[in-house]
Amino acid sequence: LKCSIVFQVLCLDSSVSFFETQTSTEIGTIDTALDVDAARRATDLIKKKTSEKSRTFTCICFSADGALLLAAGQSNYICLYSVAERLIVKKLKLTTNRSLDGVKMDINRRNFSEFGNMMLIDASDSEQEADGKKRIKLPGTRHSDLSERSSRPEMRVEDINFSPTGRSFAVCSTEGVAVFSLDHRNLFNPFELGVLVTPVSVENALKEGEYSAALKMALQLNQAEMIENVLLCTPVAQIDIAARSLSIAYAEKLLKWLADNIASVERHIHFWQLWLKSLLMEYGYQIKLNRAANLTSLTALQQRLSDYANQITKLGVRDPFELSVDYQMFP
């Protein structure tokens, strides 16, 4: 992998060597063998120390400025190294999901008997299988038989890559794609997203007056600014129609958005109350049935509306002759 005037080579003994591109001179080495910290698989026949010798990092990546090096592979850990100091900076654990193989640091001793590891003994007598026995994988094989009734994928990292800014990186592993970032902000988190759902399609739907379709696509994109724009562009007369066209899943998403953002959009508090009233009148019973999932949103909304009611009440008591208070609380 190239980075300015330096490129790196990952060897099978878990060592990373750095070379100059012009003279091909080795300028340093990082030994990552002790950082792999490979866990044991349920069907391992060798000891942990011997197993660690056969495990290594398989993918490495430079940061954008070349100051950091990221390494991962046949392990549940990813390591971040300083190129200048040749030292490890951070070691991150990817998952604690024990349903995956290669996560636990040692074999479960309860599976041991006088005959050895019970995970290696075929105790099945199924008549549905060809020979009445469950096939055991050969030592060293990675791909299991897809026709087996159950399998435990091995935890490993296939690829890693830094972002252009160098403040985040993505890891593609057995459990999925994970993004690590230094910036604590809301990332792109779509919901039932399709190829036709784009910000441009949301704007076109608003221009054509299709407020229900625009609201649904905005909730699919799950971007707070876009949802707020669609709600504000919807006429008051269309609020009930737009709310009625949503399914319960999208209604709960909109309820959560109102709970999270109603404090930051105080200028339109009555407008948000109209949306909240339409949602509760249409989906109140279904939201009540799924009360455990919506309890946080409902509590936040109730607290915020109570605060507004108290503020208006105090203002009305202070100036009873100049201000006429007429408000309605929604459950």
Short mmCIF file of C-alpha atoms in Angstrom, two decimals:
data_model
loop_
_atom_site.label_atom_id
_atom_site.label_comp_id
_atom_site.label_asym_id
_atom_site.label_seq_id
_atom_site.Cartn_x
_atom_site.Cartn_y
_atom_site.Cartn_z
CA LEU A 1 0.00 0.00 0.00
CA LYS A 2 1.43 3.36 -1.02
CA CYS A 3 1.46 6.49 1.08
CA SER A 4 3.49 9.39 -0.27
CA ILE A 5 7.10 8.13 -0.39
CA VAL A 6 6.62 5.09 1.86
CA PHE A 7 4.92 1.77 1.20
CA GLN A 8 4.26 -1.08 3.58
CA VAL A 9 4.37 -4.85 3.31
CA LEU A 10 2.43 -7.24 5.57
CA CYS A 11 4.20 -10.57 6.00
CA LEU A 12 2.84 -13.93 7.08
CA ASP A 13 4.70 -13.70 10.39
CA SER A 14 2.52 -10.69 11.32
CA SER A 15 5.29 -8.16 10.80
CA VAL A 16 4.73 -4.94 8.86
CA SER A 17 7.78 -3.57 7.05
CA PHE A 18 8.13 -0.03 5.70
CA PHE A 19 10.16 0.78 2.59
CA GLU A 20 11.03 3.93 0.70
CA THR A 21 9.56 3.98 -2.78
CA GLN A 22 12.61 5.51 -4.46
CA THR A 23 15.44 3.44 -2.99
CA SER A 24 13.45 0.39 -1.74
CA THR A 25 15.29 0.73 1.56
CA GLU A 26 13.66 -0.70 4.66
CA ILE A 27 13.13 2.08 7.18
CA GLY A 28 11.28 0.27 9.95
CA THR A 29 9.24 -2.69 11.13
CA ILE A 30 6.23 -3.20 13.38
CA ASP A 31 5.76 -6.63 14.93
CA THR A 32 2.03 -7.24 15.33
CA ALA A 33 2.20 -10.92 16.33
CA LEU A 34 1.40 -10.26 19.99
CA ASP A 35 -1.44 -7.89 19.09
CA VAL A 36 -3.43 -10.37 17.00
CA ASP A 37 -4.72 -12.02 20.18
CA ALA A 38 -6.63 -14.67 18.25
CA ALA A 39 -9.40 -16.49 20.07
CA ARG A 40 -9.95 -20.24 19.93
CA ARG A 41 -12.47 -21.92 17.73
CA ALA A 42 -14.80 -24.54 19.13
CA THR A 43 -13.24 -27.29 17.00
CA ASP A 44 -9.55 -26.41 17.48
CA LEU A 45 -7.32 -29.43 18.08
CA ILE A 46 -4.22 -27.48 19.08
CA LYS A 47 -3.38 -25.31 22.06
CA LYS A 48 -3.99 -21.59 22.15
CA LYS A 49 -0.30 -20.68 21.92
CA THR A 50 0.12 -22.89 18.88
CA SER A 51 -3.08 -21.57 17.33
CA GLU A 52 -1.91 -17.97 17.68
CA LYS A 53 1.16 -18.73 15.57
CA SER A 54 -1.04 -19.55 12.59
CA ARG A 55 -3.21 -16.42 12.95
CA THR A 56 -2.17 -13.10 11.50
CA PHE A 57 -3.45 -9.78 10.27
CA THR A 58 -4.50 -9.96 6.63
CA CYS A 59 -5.32 -6.33 5.76
CA ILE A 60 -3.63 -3.03 6.54
CA CYS A 61 -4.36 0.56 5.62
CA PHE A 62 -2.61 3.93 5.92
CA SER A 63 -4.46 7.02 7.12
CA ALA A 64 -4.76 9.96 4.73
CA ASP A 65 -1.74 11.76 6.21
CA GLY A 66 0.31 8.58 6.62
CA ALA A 67 0.69 9.06 10.38
CA LEU A 68 -1.42 6.06 11.41
CA LEU A 69 -1.63 2.45 10.32
CA LEU A 70 -4.68 0.25 10.75
CA ALA A 71 -4.34 -3.56 10.86
CA ALA A 72 -6.94 -6.32 11.11
CA GLY A 73 -7.52 -9.87 9.94
CA GLN A 74 -7.97 -13.27 11.58
CA SER A 75 -8.92 -11.79 14.92
CA ASN A 76 -11.74 -10.11 16.78
CA TYR A 77 -9.53 -7.06 17.32
CA ILE A 78 -8.34 -4.21 15.13
CA CYS A 79 -5.17 -2.31 16.01
CA LEU A 80 -4.16 1.26 15.30
CA TYR A 81 -0.42 1.96 15.11
CA SER A 82 1.68 5.10 15.00
CA VAL A 83 3.96 4.97 11.96
CA ALA A 84 6.52 7.39 13.38
CA GLU A 85 6.79 5.74 16.81
CA ARG A 86 6.22 2.15 15.59
CA LEU A 87 3.92 1.63 18.60
CA ILE A 88 0.32 0.57 19.06
CA VAL A 89 -2.01 3.48 19.78
CA LYS A 90 -5.39 1.81 20.16
CA LYS A 91 -6.79 -1.71 20.22
CA LEU A 92 -10.50 -2.09 19.54
CA LYS A 93 -12.73 -5.11 20.05
CA LEU A 94 -15.28 -5.63 17.31
CA THR A 95 -17.94 -7.82 18.90
CA THR A 96 -18.92 -9.88 21.93
CA ASN A 97 -21.37 -12.02 19.97
CA ARG A 98 -20.59 -15.53 21.20
CA SER A 99 -22.71 -17.15 18.52
CA LEU A 100 -19.76 -16.49 16.19
CA ASP A 101 -16.75 -18.75 16.23
CA GLY A 102 -13.43 -17.21 17.23
CA VAL A 103 -14.81 -14.75 19.79
CA LYS A 104 -14.19 -16.59 23.06
CA MET A 105 -10.59 -16.63 24.19
CA ASP A 106 -10.72 -20.26 25.29
CA ILE A 107 -12.74 -23.39 24.67
CA ASN A 108 -15.68 -24.04 26.95
CA ARG A 109 -14.38 -26.63 29.40
CA ARG A 110 -17.88 -27.95 30.02
CA ASN A 111 -17.73 -29.50 26.56
CA PHE A 112 -14.77 -31.66 27.59
CA SER A 113 -15.25 -35.25 28.65
CA GLU A 114 -13.16 -38.38 29.00
CA PHE A 115 -13.45 -38.78 25.24
CA GLY A 116 -12.16 -35.27 24.49
CA ASN A 117 -13.92 -32.22 23.08
CA MET A 118 -17.59 -33.07 22.55
CA MET A 119 -17.77 -30.52 19.72
CA LEU A 120 -15.58 -32.89 17.68
CA ILE A 121 -17.68 -35.96 18.39
CA ASP A 122 -20.58 -36.77 16.10
CA ALA A 123 -23.46 -37.69 18.39
CA SER A 124 -26.30 -37.21 15.90
CA ASP A 125 -28.42 -40.06 14.56
CA SER A 126 -30.60 -38.15 12.13
CA GLU A 127 -32.35 -40.23 9.50
CA GLN A 128 -32.67 -37.26 7.17
CA GLU A 129 -28.94 -37.10 6.48
CA ALA A 130 -27.30 -39.34 3.93
CA ASP A 131 -25.30 -41.56 6.26
CA GLY A 132 -27.22 -40.84 9.46
CA LYS A 133 -24.34 -38.74 10.75
CA LYS A 134 -23.61 -35.06 10.83
CA ARG A 135 -20.61 -34.19 8.71
CA ILE A 136 -17.72 -32.54 10.57
CA LYS A 137 -15.55 -29.99 8.81
CA LEU A 138 -12.02 -31.02 7.97
CA PRO A 139 -9.27 -29.25 9.94
CA GLY A 140 -8.17 -26.05 8.24
CA THR A 141 -11.28 -25.59 6.09
CA ARG A 142 -13.09 -22.25 6.18
CA HIS A 143 -16.26 -22.88 4.20
CA SER A 144 -18.79 -25.06 5.94
CA ASP A 145 -21.41 -27.22 4.31
CA LEU A 146 -24.34 -24.95 3.47
CA SER A 147 -26.75 -27.85 3.90
CA GLU A 148 -25.90 -28.23 7.58
CA ARG A 149 -28.66 -27.43 10.01
CA SER A 150 -26.50 -25.01 11.96
CA SER A 151 -23.14 -23.39 11.44
CA ARG A 152 -20.99 -20.90 13.32
CA PRO A 153 -19.22 -18.41 11.05
CA GLU A 154 -15.72 -17.50 12.09
CA MET A 155 -15.14 -13.93 13.23
CA ARG A 156 -12.64 -12.30 10.88
CA VAL A 157 -12.06 -8.97 9.12
CA GLU A 158 -12.11 -8.93 5.33
CA ASP A 159 -11.25 -5.29 4.60
CA ILE A 160 -10.57 -1.95 6.31
CA ASN A 161 -10.27 1.57 4.96
CA PHE A 162 -9.82 5.11 6.23
CA SER A 163 -12.02 8.02 5.22
CA PRO A 164 -10.40 10.84 3.20
CA THR A 165 -10.44 13.10 6.28
CA GLY A 166 -8.70 10.50 8.44
CA ARG A 167 -11.17 11.01 11.30
CA SER A 168 -13.08 7.77 10.71
CA PHE A 169 -12.58 4.33 9.24
CA ALA A 170 -14.79 1.44 8.18
CA VAL A 171 -14.33 -2.25 8.97
CA CYS A 172 -15.93 -5.06 6.95
CA SER A 173 -16.11 -8.18 9.11
CA THR A 174 -18.17 -11.33 9.51
CA GLU A 175 -20.74 -9.46 11.61
CA GLY A 176 -21.15 -6.65 9.07
CA VAL A 177 -19.78 -3.19 8.33
CA ALA A 178 -18.81 -1.05 11.33
CA VAL A 179 -17.81 2.63 11.19
CA PHE A 180 -15.55 4.14 13.86
CA SER A 181 -15.37 7.93 14.04
CA LEU A 182 -13.91 10.67 16.22
CA ASP A 183 -16.86 12.94 15.43
CA HIS A 184 -19.87 12.37 17.67
CA ARG A 185 -22.59 13.23 15.21
CA ASN A 186 -25.55 11.56 13.56
CA LEU A 187 -24.40 9.44 10.65
CA PHE A 188 -26.46 8.45 7.62
CA ASN A 189 -28.95 5.92 8.97
CA PRO A 190 -31.58 5.10 6.31
CA PHE A 191 -34.80 3.19 6.96
CA GLU A 192 -36.22 0.85 4.30
CA LEU A 193 -34.30 2.79 1.68
CA GLY A 194 -34.81 2.14 -2.04
CA VAL A 195 -32.88 3.14 -5.15
CA LEU A 196 -35.56 5.67 -6.14
CA VAL A 197 -35.50 7.47 -2.78
CA THR A 198 -33.16 10.45 -3.10
CA PRO A 199 -33.18 14.07 -1.86
CA VAL A 200 -34.02 15.18 -5.40
CA SER A 201 -37.10 12.94 -5.48
CA VAL A 202 -38.23 14.43 -2.16
CA GLU A 203 -37.97 17.96 -3.57
CA ASN A 204 -39.83 16.96 -6.73
CA ALA A 205 -42.63 15.43 -4.66
CA LEU A 206 -42.96 18.66 -2.66
CA LYS A 207 -43.12 20.73 -5.85
CA GLU A 208 -45.87 18.50 -7.23
CA GLY A 209 -47.85 18.71 -3.99
CA GLU A 210 -47.41 15.03 -3.08
CA TYR A 211 -46.80 15.68 0.59
CA SER A 212 -47.52 12.13 1.76
CA ALA A 213 -44.96 10.62 -0.63
CA ALA A 214 -42.41 13.31 0.26
CA LEU A 215 -42.84 12.65 3.98
CA LYS A 216 -42.43 8.90 3.54
CA MET A 217 -39.26 9.32 1.47
CA ALA A 218 -37.85 11.81 3.99
CA LEU A 219 -38.43 9.31 6.80
CA GLN A 220 -36.70 6.65 4.70
CA LEU A 221 -33.65 8.88 4.25
CA ASN A 222 -33.82 9.60 7.99
CA GLN A 223 -32.22 13.04 7.79
CA ALA A 224 -33.49 15.50 10.39
CA GLU A 225 -33.18 18.61 8.21
CA MET A 226 -35.08 17.00 5.34
CA ILE A 227 -37.88 15.74 7.60
CA GLU A 228 -38.26 19.21 9.11
CA ASN A 229 -38.39 20.80 5.65
CA VAL A 230 -41.11 18.40 4.47
CA LEU A 231 -43.21 18.95 7.59
CA LEU A 232 -42.95 22.74 7.32
CA CYS A 233 -43.84 22.68 3.61
CA THR A 234 -46.97 20.64 4.26
CA PRO A 235 -50.09 22.87 4.48
CA VAL A 236 -52.13 22.69 7.67
CA ALA A 237 -55.10 21.33 5.74
CA GLN A 238 -52.97 18.40 4.51
CA ILE A 239 -51.56 17.36 7.89
CA ASP A 240 -54.31 14.85 8.68
CA ILE A 241 -54.13 13.35 5.18
CA ALA A 242 -50.35 13.02 5.27
CA ALA A 243 -50.39 11.47 8.75
CA ARG A 244 -53.16 9.05 7.78
CA SER A 245 -51.20 7.80 4.76
CA LEU A 246 -48.28 6.60 6.89
CA SER A 247 -47.93 3.06 8.19
CA ILE A 248 -47.41 2.42 11.89
CA ALA A 249 -43.65 1.94 11.36
CA TYR A 250 -43.30 5.38 9.76
CA ALA A 251 -45.64 6.92 12.33
CA GLU A 252 -43.37 5.70 15.13
CA LYS A 253 -40.34 7.11 13.28
CA LEU A 254 -42.07 10.49 12.99
CA LEU A 255 -43.09 10.37 16.66
CA LYS A 256 -39.47 9.75 17.64
CA TRP A 257 -38.32 12.63 15.43
CA LEU A 258 -40.80 14.99 17.10
CA ALA A 259 -39.59 13.89 20.53
CA ASP A 260 -35.94 14.47 19.61
CA ASN A 261 -36.31 17.75 17.72
CA ILE A 262 -39.31 19.58 19.17
CA ALA A 263 -37.02 21.40 21.62
CA SER A 264 -34.85 22.82 18.81
CA VAL A 265 -37.77 24.15 16.72
CA GLU A 266 -39.66 26.19 19.31
CA ARG A 267 -40.82 28.77 16.75
CA HIS A 268 -43.44 26.37 15.37
CA ILE A 269 -44.61 24.73 18.58
CA HIS A 270 -48.30 24.96 17.65
CA PHE A 271 -47.57 23.51 14.21
CA TRP A 272 -45.76 20.53 15.77
CA GLN A 273 -48.69 20.05 18.13
CA LEU A 274 -50.98 19.74 15.12
CA TRP A 275 -48.76 16.99 13.71
CA LEU A 276 -48.65 15.27 17.09
CA LYS A 277 -52.43 15.46 17.43
CA SER A 278 -52.92 13.87 14.01
CA LEU A 279 -50.50 11.06 14.81
CA LEU A 280 -52.07 10.27 18.18
CA MET A 281 -55.63 10.45 16.86
CA GLU A 282 -54.80 8.06 14.02
CA TYR A 283 -52.31 5.67 15.65
CA GLY A 284 -52.88 6.19 19.37
CA TYR A 285 -54.16 2.66 19.98
CA GLN A 286 -51.32 0.99 18.06
CA ILE A 287 -48.73 3.17 19.77
CA LYS A 288 -50.24 2.21 23.11
CA LEU A 289 -49.96 -1.49 22.26
CA ASN A 290 -46.26 -0.99 21.52
CA ARG A 291 -45.80 1.18 24.59
CA ALA A 292 -42.44 -0.33 25.57
CA ALA A 293 -40.78 0.80 22.33
CA ASN A 294 -42.41 4.26 22.32
CA LEU A 295 -42.21 5.05 26.04
CA THR A 296 -39.10 7.21 25.69
CA SER A 297 -40.61 9.32 22.91
CA LEU A 298 -43.93 9.76 24.69
CA THR A 299 -42.23 10.74 27.96
CA ALA A 300 -40.05 13.33 26.21
CA LEU A 301 -43.04 14.83 24.40
CA GLN A 302 -45.13 14.98 27.56
CA GLN A 303 -42.34 16.69 29.48
CA ARG A 304 -41.70 19.23 26.73
CA LEU A 305 -45.39 20.11 26.33
CA SER A 306 -45.77 20.42 30.09
CA ASP A 307 -42.88 22.88 30.17
CA TYR A 308 -44.52 24.99 27.46
CA ALA A 309 -47.84 24.92 29.32
CA ASN A 310 -46.18 26.08 32.54
CA GLN A 311 -44.41 28.92 30.74
CA ILE A 312 -47.63 30.14 29.15
CA THR A 313 -49.51 29.84 32.45
CA LYS A 314 -46.93 31.91 34.31
CA LEU A 315 -47.01 34.51 31.56
CA GLY A 316 -50.80 34.69 31.74
CA VAL A 317 -50.83 35.02 35.53
CA ARG A 318 -48.23 37.77 35.39
CA ASP A 319 -50.16 39.89 32.84
CA PRO A 320 -53.80 38.80 33.14
CA PHE A 321 -55.19 41.90 31.42
CA GLU A 322 -52.81 41.99 28.47
CA LEU A 323 -52.68 38.35 27.51
CA SER A 324 -55.54 35.96 26.94
CA VAL A 325 -54.41 32.37 27.29
CA ASP A 326 -56.21 29.69 25.38
CA TYR A 327 -54.28 26.49 24.87
CA GLN A 328 -55.02 22.80 24.71
CA MET A 329 -52.89 19.94 25.97
CA PHE A 330 -52.68 16.81 23.91
CA PRO A 331 -52.19 13.44 25.60
#
